[in-house]
CSV table of C-alpha atoms in Angstrom, one decimal:
chain,number,residue,atom,x,y,z
A,1,MET,CA,150.1,120.6,-52.7
A,2,ALA,CA,152.8,119.4,-50.0
A,3,ALA,CA,154.4,116.2,-50.7
A,4,LEU,CA,152.6,113.0,-48.8
A,5,LEU,CA,153.4,110.0,-46.7
A,6,ALA,CA,150.7,107.7,-46.2
A,7,SER,CA,149.1,104.7,-45.0
A,8,GLY,CA,146.1,102.0,-45.0
A,9,THR,CA,145.2,98.5,-44.2
A,10,LEU,CA,142.0,98.6,-42.1
A,11,GLY,CA,141.3,95.1,-39.5
A,12,LEU,CA,139.2,94.4,-36.7
A,13,GLY,CA,138.3,91.2,-34.7
A,14,LEU,CA,137.1,92.1,-31.8
A,15,LEU,CA,136.8,90.0,-28.3
A,16,GLY,CA,137.0,91.4,-24.9
A,17,VAL,CA,135.8,94.8,-26.2
A,18,PRO,CA,133.6,97.2,-24.4
A,19,ALA,CA,130.1,97.2,-25.3
A,20,THR,CA,129.8,100.5,-27.0
A,21,ALA,CA,128.9,99.1,-30.5
A,22,THR,CA,125.5,99.1,-31.5
A,23,ALA,CA,123.0,97.9,-34.5
A,24,ALA,CA,120.3,100.7,-33.8
A,25,VAL,CA,119.0,101.9,-37.1
A,26,SER,CA,117.9,104.9,-35.6
A,27,GLN,CA,120.9,106.9,-34.9
A,28,VAL,CA,123.4,108.6,-37.1
A,29,ILE,CA,125.6,106.7,-39.1
A,30,ALA,CA,129.2,106.9,-38.1
A,31,TYR,CA,131.0,105.4,-41.0
A,32,GLY,CA,134.4,104.2,-40.5
A,33,ASP,CA,133.4,103.7,-36.6
A,34,LEU,CA,134.3,100.3,-35.3
A,35,THR,CA,134.4,100.8,-31.8
A,36,GLY,CA,130.8,102.9,-30.8
A,37,ASP,CA,132.4,106.0,-30.0
A,38,GLY,CA,131.5,107.8,-33.1
A,39,HIS,CA,134.7,108.3,-34.6
A,40,PRO,CA,136.5,106.6,-37.1
A,41,ASP,CA,138.9,104.0,-36.4
A,42,ILE,CA,142.2,103.3,-38.3
A,43,VAL,CA,142.9,99.4,-37.3
A,44,LEU,CA,146.3,98.2,-37.5
A,45,PRO,CA,148.1,94.8,-36.3
A,46,ASP,CA,150.7,95.9,-33.4
A,47,SER,CA,154.4,94.4,-32.7
A,48,THR,CA,153.1,91.5,-30.8
A,49,GLY,CA,150.4,90.4,-33.3
A,50,ASN,CA,146.9,92.2,-31.5
A,51,LEU,CA,144.9,94.2,-33.4
A,52,ARG,CA,144.3,98.0,-32.3
A,53,ALA,CA,142.3,101.1,-33.1
A,54,VAL,CA,143.9,104.7,-33.7
A,55,GLN,CA,142.1,107.6,-34.1
A,56,ASP,CA,144.6,110.6,-35.0
A,57,GLY,CA,148.6,110.7,-36.5
A,58,THR,CA,150.0,111.7,-32.6
A,59,ALA,CA,150.8,107.8,-31.6
A,60,THR,CA,152.2,104.2,-32.9
A,61,VAL,CA,150.0,101.4,-33.1
A,62,ASP,CA,151.5,99.8,-30.3
A,63,THR,CA,149.7,102.5,-28.0
A,64,GLY,CA,146.5,102.7,-29.6
A,65,GLN,CA,142.9,101.0,-27.9
A,66,LEU,CA,143.3,97.5,-27.8
A,67,VAL,CA,140.2,95.6,-30.1
A,68,GLY,CA,141.5,92.2,-30.5
A,69,SER,CA,143.9,89.7,-29.1
A,70,ALA,CA,146.0,87.6,-31.6
A,71,ALA,CA,144.2,84.6,-31.2
A,72,THR,CA,140.9,86.7,-32.3
A,73,SER,CA,142.0,86.6,-35.8
A,74,PRO,CA,141.7,83.4,-38.0
A,75,THR,CA,145.6,82.9,-38.0
A,76,GLY,CA,146.0,83.6,-34.9
A,77,THR,CA,148.2,86.5,-35.1
A,78,TRP,CA,146.9,90.1,-36.6
A,79,GLN,CA,150.1,90.4,-38.7
A,80,GLY,CA,150.1,89.8,-42.4
A,81,VAL,CA,146.2,89.5,-42.3
A,82,GLN,CA,144.3,92.0,-44.5
A,83,THR,CA,141.7,93.9,-43.0
A,84,THR,CA,138.9,96.6,-43.8
A,85,HIS,CA,135.9,98.2,-43.0
A,86,ARG,CA,133.3,100.4,-44.6
A,87,GLY,CA,129.7,99.6,-43.4
A,88,SER,CA,128.1,96.4,-43.3
A,89,LEU,CA,127.8,93.5,-45.5
A,90,ARG,CA,124.6,92.9,-43.6
A,91,GLY,CA,121.3,95.3,-43.6
A,92,GLY,CA,120.6,97.6,-40.7
A,93,ILE,CA,123.9,97.7,-38.8
A,94,ALA,CA,124.7,101.3,-37.6
A,95,ARG,CA,128.6,100.6,-37.1
A,96,ASP,CA,131.1,99.1,-39.3
A,97,GLU,CA,131.9,95.4,-39.2
A,98,LEU,CA,135.5,93.9,-40.1
A,99,ILE,CA,136.4,92.0,-43.5
A,100,VAL,CA,139.2,90.2,-43.0
A,101,HIS,CA,141.2,88.1,-45.9
A,102,PRO,CA,144.2,86.2,-44.5
A,103,ALA,CA,146.6,85.7,-47.5
A,104,GLY,CA,145.9,82.6,-50.0
A,105,ALA,CA,142.5,82.1,-47.8
A,106,PRO,CA,139.9,80.5,-49.8
A,107,GLN,CA,137.3,82.5,-47.9
A,108,LEU,CA,136.4,85.8,-46.5
A,109,TYR,CA,135.8,86.6,-42.8
A,110,LEU,CA,133.1,88.8,-41.5
A,111,TYR,CA,133.1,89.7,-38.2
A,112,LEU,CA,130.1,91.0,-36.8
A,113,ASN,CA,129.2,93.9,-34.8
A,114,SER,CA,126.2,93.4,-32.7
A,115,SER,CA,125.2,95.1,-29.8
A,116,THR,CA,127.3,93.4,-27.1
A,117,ALA,CA,130.5,93.1,-28.3
A,118,PHE,CA,132.6,92.1,-31.6
A,119,GLY,CA,134.4,88.3,-32.2
A,120,SER,CA,131.7,86.4,-33.2
A,121,ARG,CA,132.7,85.6,-37.5
A,122,THR,CA,131.2,84.0,-40.0
A,123,SER,CA,133.3,83.1,-43.6
A,124,PHE,CA,132.1,83.2,-47.2
A,125,TYR,CA,133.4,82.3,-50.7
A,126,LEU,CA,133.1,84.7,-53.9
A,127,ASN,CA,129.4,83.7,-54.0
A,128,GLY,CA,128.6,85.5,-51.0
A,129,SER,CA,127.6,82.0,-49.0
A,130,THR,CA,129.2,80.0,-46.5
A,131,LEU,CA,129.1,77.5,-49.1
A,132,GLN,CA,131.2,77.3,-52.2
A,133,GLY,CA,129.2,77.8,-55.5
A,134,PRO,CA,129.6,79.1,-59.2
A,135,VAL,CA,129.5,82.7,-59.8
A,136,THR,CA,128.3,84.8,-63.1
A,137,CYS,CA,130.7,87.8,-64.4
A,138,VAL,CA,129.6,90.9,-66.3
A,139,ASP,CA,132.0,93.7,-67.3
A,140,GLY,CA,131.7,97.4,-66.3
A,141,GLY,CA,129.2,98.2,-68.3
A,142,GLY,CA,126.8,95.4,-67.2
A,143,ALA,CA,127.4,93.0,-70.1
A,144,ALA,CA,127.6,89.3,-69.4
A,145,ILE,CA,131.4,87.6,-70.0
A,146,ALA,CA,133.0,84.7,-69.3
A,147,CYS,CA,134.5,84.8,-65.8
A,148,PRO,CA,138.4,84.5,-66.4
A,149,PRO,CA,139.9,81.4,-65.1
A,150,GLU,CA,141.7,83.0,-62.0
A,151,LEU,CA,138.5,84.3,-60.7
A,152,GLY,CA,137.5,80.7,-59.8
A,153,THR,CA,135.2,80.9,-57.0
A,154,ASP,CA,137.1,81.4,-53.8
A,155,TRP,CA,139.4,84.2,-52.7
A,156,SER,CA,142.6,82.0,-53.2
A,157,ASN,CA,144.2,84.1,-55.8
A,158,ALA,CA,142.5,87.7,-54.3
A,159,THR,CA,146.1,89.9,-52.8
A,160,GLN,CA,143.9,92.9,-51.7
A,161,VAL,CA,140.2,93.5,-50.8
A,162,VAL,CA,139.0,96.8,-50.1
A,163,ALA,CA,135.2,97.7,-48.9
A,164,VAL,CA,134.5,100.9,-50.3
A,165,GLY,CA,131.2,101.7,-48.8
A,166,SER,CA,127.7,101.8,-51.4
A,167,ILE,CA,128.6,103.0,-55.3
A,168,SER,CA,124.9,103.4,-55.1
A,169,ASN,CA,124.4,105.6,-52.2
A,170,GLU,CA,125.9,106.4,-49.1
A,171,THR,CA,123.9,108.6,-46.4
A,172,THR,CA,123.8,109.1,-42.5
A,173,GLY,CA,120.4,108.3,-42.2
A,174,THR,CA,119.9,104.6,-43.2
A,175,PRO,CA,123.0,102.0,-42.8
A,176,ALA,CA,124.3,101.3,-46.5
A,177,ARG,CA,125.4,98.3,-47.4
A,178,THR,CA,128.9,97.8,-48.5
A,179,ASN,CA,130.5,96.8,-51.7
A,180,LEU,CA,134.0,94.9,-52.4
A,181,VAL,CA,137.0,96.2,-54.4
A,182,ALA,CA,139.1,93.5,-54.8
A,183,VAL,CA,142.4,92.6,-57.3
A,184,ILE,CA,142.3,88.9,-57.8
A,185,GLY,CA,145.0,87.8,-60.3
A,186,THR,CA,146.0,91.0,-61.3
A,187,LYS,CA,142.7,92.2,-62.4
A,188,LEU,CA,140.5,94.9,-60.5
A,189,TRP,CA,137.1,93.2,-59.8
A,190,LEU,CA,133.5,95.0,-57.7
A,191,PHE,CA,131.6,92.5,-55.8
A,192,SER,CA,128.5,94.0,-54.4
A,193,PRO,CA,126.3,93.3,-51.6
A,194,GLY,CA,124.0,90.6,-51.4
A,195,SER,CA,120.3,90.1,-50.3
A,196,ASN,CA,120.1,89.2,-46.7
A,197,ASN,CA,122.5,88.1,-44.1
A,198,VAL,CA,123.1,84.5,-45.3
A,199,LYS,CA,123.8,85.5,-49.2
A,200,LEU,CA,126.4,88.4,-48.0
A,201,LEU,CA,127.1,89.1,-51.7
A,202,ALA,CA,125.4,88.9,-54.9
A,203,PRO,CA,126.6,86.1,-57.1
A,204,THR,CA,127.5,88.0,-60.1
A,205,ASP,CA,130.6,89.7,-60.1
A,206,THR,CA,131.6,93.1,-62.0
A,207,LEU,CA,134.8,93.3,-63.8
A,208,LEU,CA,136.4,96.9,-63.4
A,209,SER,CA,139.5,95.9,-65.1
A,210,GLY,CA,141.4,94.0,-66.8
A,211,LEU,CA,144.2,95.6,-66.9
A,212,ASP,CA,147.0,95.3,-64.3
A,213,TRP,CA,146.5,96.5,-60.7
A,214,SER,CA,149.2,94.3,-58.9
A,215,GLY,CA,151.3,97.4,-58.4
A,216,TYR,CA,148.7,99.8,-56.9
A,217,ASP,CA,147.4,99.7,-53.0
A,218,LEU,CA,143.8,99.9,-52.8
A,219,ILE,CA,142.4,102.4,-50.8
A,220,GLY,CA,138.7,103.1,-49.5
A,221,PRO,CA,137.8,107.0,-48.5
A,222,GLY,CA,133.9,106.8,-48.7
A,223,PRO,CA,132.3,109.4,-51.0
A,224,ALA,CA,135.3,111.4,-51.7
A,225,ASN,CA,134.2,113.2,-54.9
A,226,GLY,CA,131.6,114.9,-53.5
A,227,THR,CA,128.3,114.5,-54.7
A,228,THR,CA,126.9,113.2,-58.0
A,229,THR,CA,123.7,115.2,-59.5
A,230,CYS,CA,122.0,113.4,-62.6
A,231,THR,CA,118.8,113.5,-64.9
A,232,ASP,CA,117.3,110.6,-66.1
A,233,ALA,CA,115.3,110.1,-69.8
A,234,ALA,CA,112.3,110.4,-67.2
A,235,GLY,CA,113.4,114.4,-66.0
A,236,THR,CA,113.9,112.9,-62.8
A,237,THR,CA,117.0,114.3,-60.9
A,238,THR,CA,118.9,112.9,-57.9
A,239,THR,CA,121.5,113.6,-56.2
A,240,THR,CA,123.7,110.8,-54.7
A,241,ALA,CA,126.9,110.3,-52.7
A,242,GLN,CA,128.9,107.8,-53.8
A,243,ALA,CA,131.8,105.5,-53.0
A,244,THR,CA,135.1,106.8,-54.0
A,245,LEU,CA,138.5,104.3,-54.9
A,246,TRP,CA,141.7,105.9,-54.4
A,247,ALA,CA,145.1,103.9,-54.9
A,248,ARG,CA,148.8,104.5,-54.2
A,249,GLU,CA,151.0,104.3,-57.4
A,250,ARG,CA,153.9,101.9,-55.8
A,251,SER,CA,156.7,102.7,-58.6
A,252,THR,CA,155.4,106.6,-58.0
A,253,GLY,CA,154.1,107.6,-54.5
A,254,ARG,CA,151.0,108.7,-56.4
A,255,ILE,CA,147.9,108.8,-54.4
A,256,LEU,CA,145.2,108.7,-57.5
A,257,SER,CA,141.4,109.0,-57.7
A,258,TYR,CA,139.2,106.8,-59.6
A,259,PRO,CA,135.4,108.0,-58.5
A,260,PHE,CA,132.3,106.3,-59.3
A,261,THR,CA,129.9,108.7,-60.5
A,262,ARG,CA,126.5,108.2,-62.7
A,263,ASN,CA,125.8,108.2,-66.5
A,264,PRO,CA,123.2,110.4,-67.7
A,265,ALA,CA,123.3,108.7,-71.3
A,266,ALA,CA,122.5,105.6,-69.4
A,267,ASN,CA,119.6,106.6,-66.9
A,268,CYS,CA,121.7,107.4,-64.4
A,269,ALA,CA,123.1,104.3,-63.8
A,270,VAL,CA,126.3,103.4,-61.5
A,271,ASP,CA,129.2,104.6,-63.9
A,272,LEU,CA,132.5,102.6,-63.4
A,273,SER,CA,134.6,103.7,-66.5
A,274,ALA,CA,136.7,105.8,-64.0
A,275,ALA,CA,138.5,102.2,-62.9
A,276,ALA,CA,138.9,101.0,-65.8
A,277,ASP,CA,142.5,101.8,-66.4
A,278,PRO,CA,144.7,102.0,-63.5
A,279,ALA,CA,147.4,104.9,-65.1
A,280,GLN,CA,144.6,107.4,-65.7
A,281,GLY,CA,143.4,107.8,-62.0
A,282,THR,CA,143.1,111.3,-61.3
A,283,ALA,CA,146.5,112.7,-59.2
A,284,ILE,CA,145.3,114.1,-55.6
A,285,GLY,CA,148.5,113.3,-53.9
A,286,SER,CA,152.3,112.8,-54.4
A,287,GLY,CA,155.5,111.3,-52.3
A,288,VAL,CA,153.8,108.5,-50.6
A,289,ASP,CA,156.9,106.5,-50.7
A,290,PRO,CA,155.8,102.4,-50.0
A,291,ALA,CA,159.4,102.0,-48.3
A,292,ALA,CA,159.0,104.9,-45.8
A,293,TYR,CA,154.9,104.1,-45.1
A,294,PRO,CA,154.3,100.6,-46.7
A,295,VAL,CA,150.9,100.5,-44.8
A,296,VAL,CA,148.3,103.5,-46.4
A,297,GLY,CA,144.8,103.9,-46.5
A,298,SER,CA,141.7,105.9,-45.3
A,299,VAL,CA,138.7,105.1,-43.1
A,300,GLY,CA,136.9,108.7,-44.2
A,301,ASP,CA,137.0,111.8,-41.8
A,302,LEU,CA,139.3,111.6,-39.2
A,303,THR,CA,140.0,115.2,-38.4
A,304,GLY,CA,136.0,116.1,-38.1
A,305,ASP,CA,136.1,118.4,-40.8
A,306,GLY,CA,133.7,116.3,-43.2
A,307,VAL,CA,136.1,115.7,-45.6
A,308,PRO,CA,137.9,112.4,-46.2
A,309,ASP,CA,141.8,111.7,-45.0
A,310,LEU,CA,144.7,109.8,-45.7
A,311,TYR,CA,147.0,108.1,-43.1
A,312,GLY,CA,149.8,105.9,-43.4
A,313,GLN,CA,152.0,104.1,-41.2
A,314,GLU,CA,155.8,104.0,-41.0
A,315,PRO,CA,157.8,100.8,-40.8
A,316,ALA,CA,158.4,101.3,-36.9
A,317,GLY,CA,154.9,101.9,-36.3
A,318,GLN,CA,154.1,105.4,-36.2
A,319,VAL,CA,150.4,106.4,-38.3
A,320,THR,CA,150.5,110.0,-39.7
A,321,VAL,CA,147.2,111.4,-41.2
A,322,TRP,CA,147.1,113.8,-44.1
A,323,PRO,CA,144.0,115.9,-43.8
A,324,GLY,CA,142.3,115.7,-47.3
A,325,THR,CA,141.3,119.2,-48.9
A,326,VAL,CA,138.4,120.2,-51.4
A,327,GLY,CA,138.9,122.2,-54.9
A,328,ASP,CA,136.8,122.4,-58.1
A,329,ALA,CA,133.8,123.3,-56.0
A,330,ALA,CA,132.2,124.6,-58.8
A,331,GLU,CA,132.5,121.4,-60.7
A,332,HIS,CA,132.8,118.9,-58.1
A,333,PRO,CA,131.8,120.3,-54.8
A,334,GLY,CA,133.4,118.2,-52.0
A,335,ALA,CA,135.4,116.7,-53.9
A,336,VAL,CA,139.1,115.8,-52.6
A,337,THR,CA,141.6,117.4,-54.6
A,338,GLY,CA,144.3,117.1,-52.3
A,339,PHE,CA,145.9,116.9,-49.1
A,340,GLY,CA,147.5,119.6,-46.6
A,341,ALA,CA,150.7,118.9,-43.7
A,342,PRO,CA,149.7,116.1,-40.8
A,343,PRO,CA,148.6,118.2,-37.6
A,344,VAL,CA,151.0,118.8,-35.2
A,345,GLY,CA,150.7,116.4,-32.1
């Protein structure tokens, strides 16, 4: 596999954007698409703090499509503000909505994608509500645990938040509510979508890993491990497309994969065990030096071949896209196992 160079934080915060986004459920869902044109959008701040969308690796962020002025950010600039998108936390939304976290802020912000424009936003705490309240915790196997003190009930200790899409099943026919994966303190957490547009997150949070994730950059490529086929105790077989978590190991520049699958021994319950140890991820890329590419990420398929891709941003703003390649077709059809050279622009 060719050595990689990558990037990736996502974003949005749109006012004055053409009314191309839609909440219609009847159309095919294009995950990663914020602007409503049917193509995934890399959304990053430009050099003056505005938010811009880029769809390939042939331009700098400053030449991308303007999707939000600096004034639409919770802080007055999009620089230094983490943004992510993969579907929505609300039900029945056919386009992505932006999830935003200013460093150290106690709340996350959801920028709504309606049929008229982006710009309206709501804020919420760990319990998914606009009112701060208690949460409960479980481990990766679903057993109740005491919530560690650093979790708290707000997002103040969150250093990374990534929308990974649905860990249950993600189809292009019905909009899937996204799960969030976050590093809080040094531990890795999973947050499930809530029951309605007011309760944006479930009040029970899942500790995916109690090990140290502070040296890893989280990436949400969508279902990058192909499909999972599982037969339960009743003999029913189902095939699902579930979210995969990628991460860039900063010390080595490797890209590691942690797929969410299903466990036949647990009646095909979602299996989260791949994310238990950051060092045990499957290496699918290398050479993504944080000094050369301080931003690394994915918004799914950018090249139109149906395979999730990786992107990176250089300090000067140039974006590079590495197309995902599929291997191991017999055992893991559709699983991304490497990356090709970036297309020539």
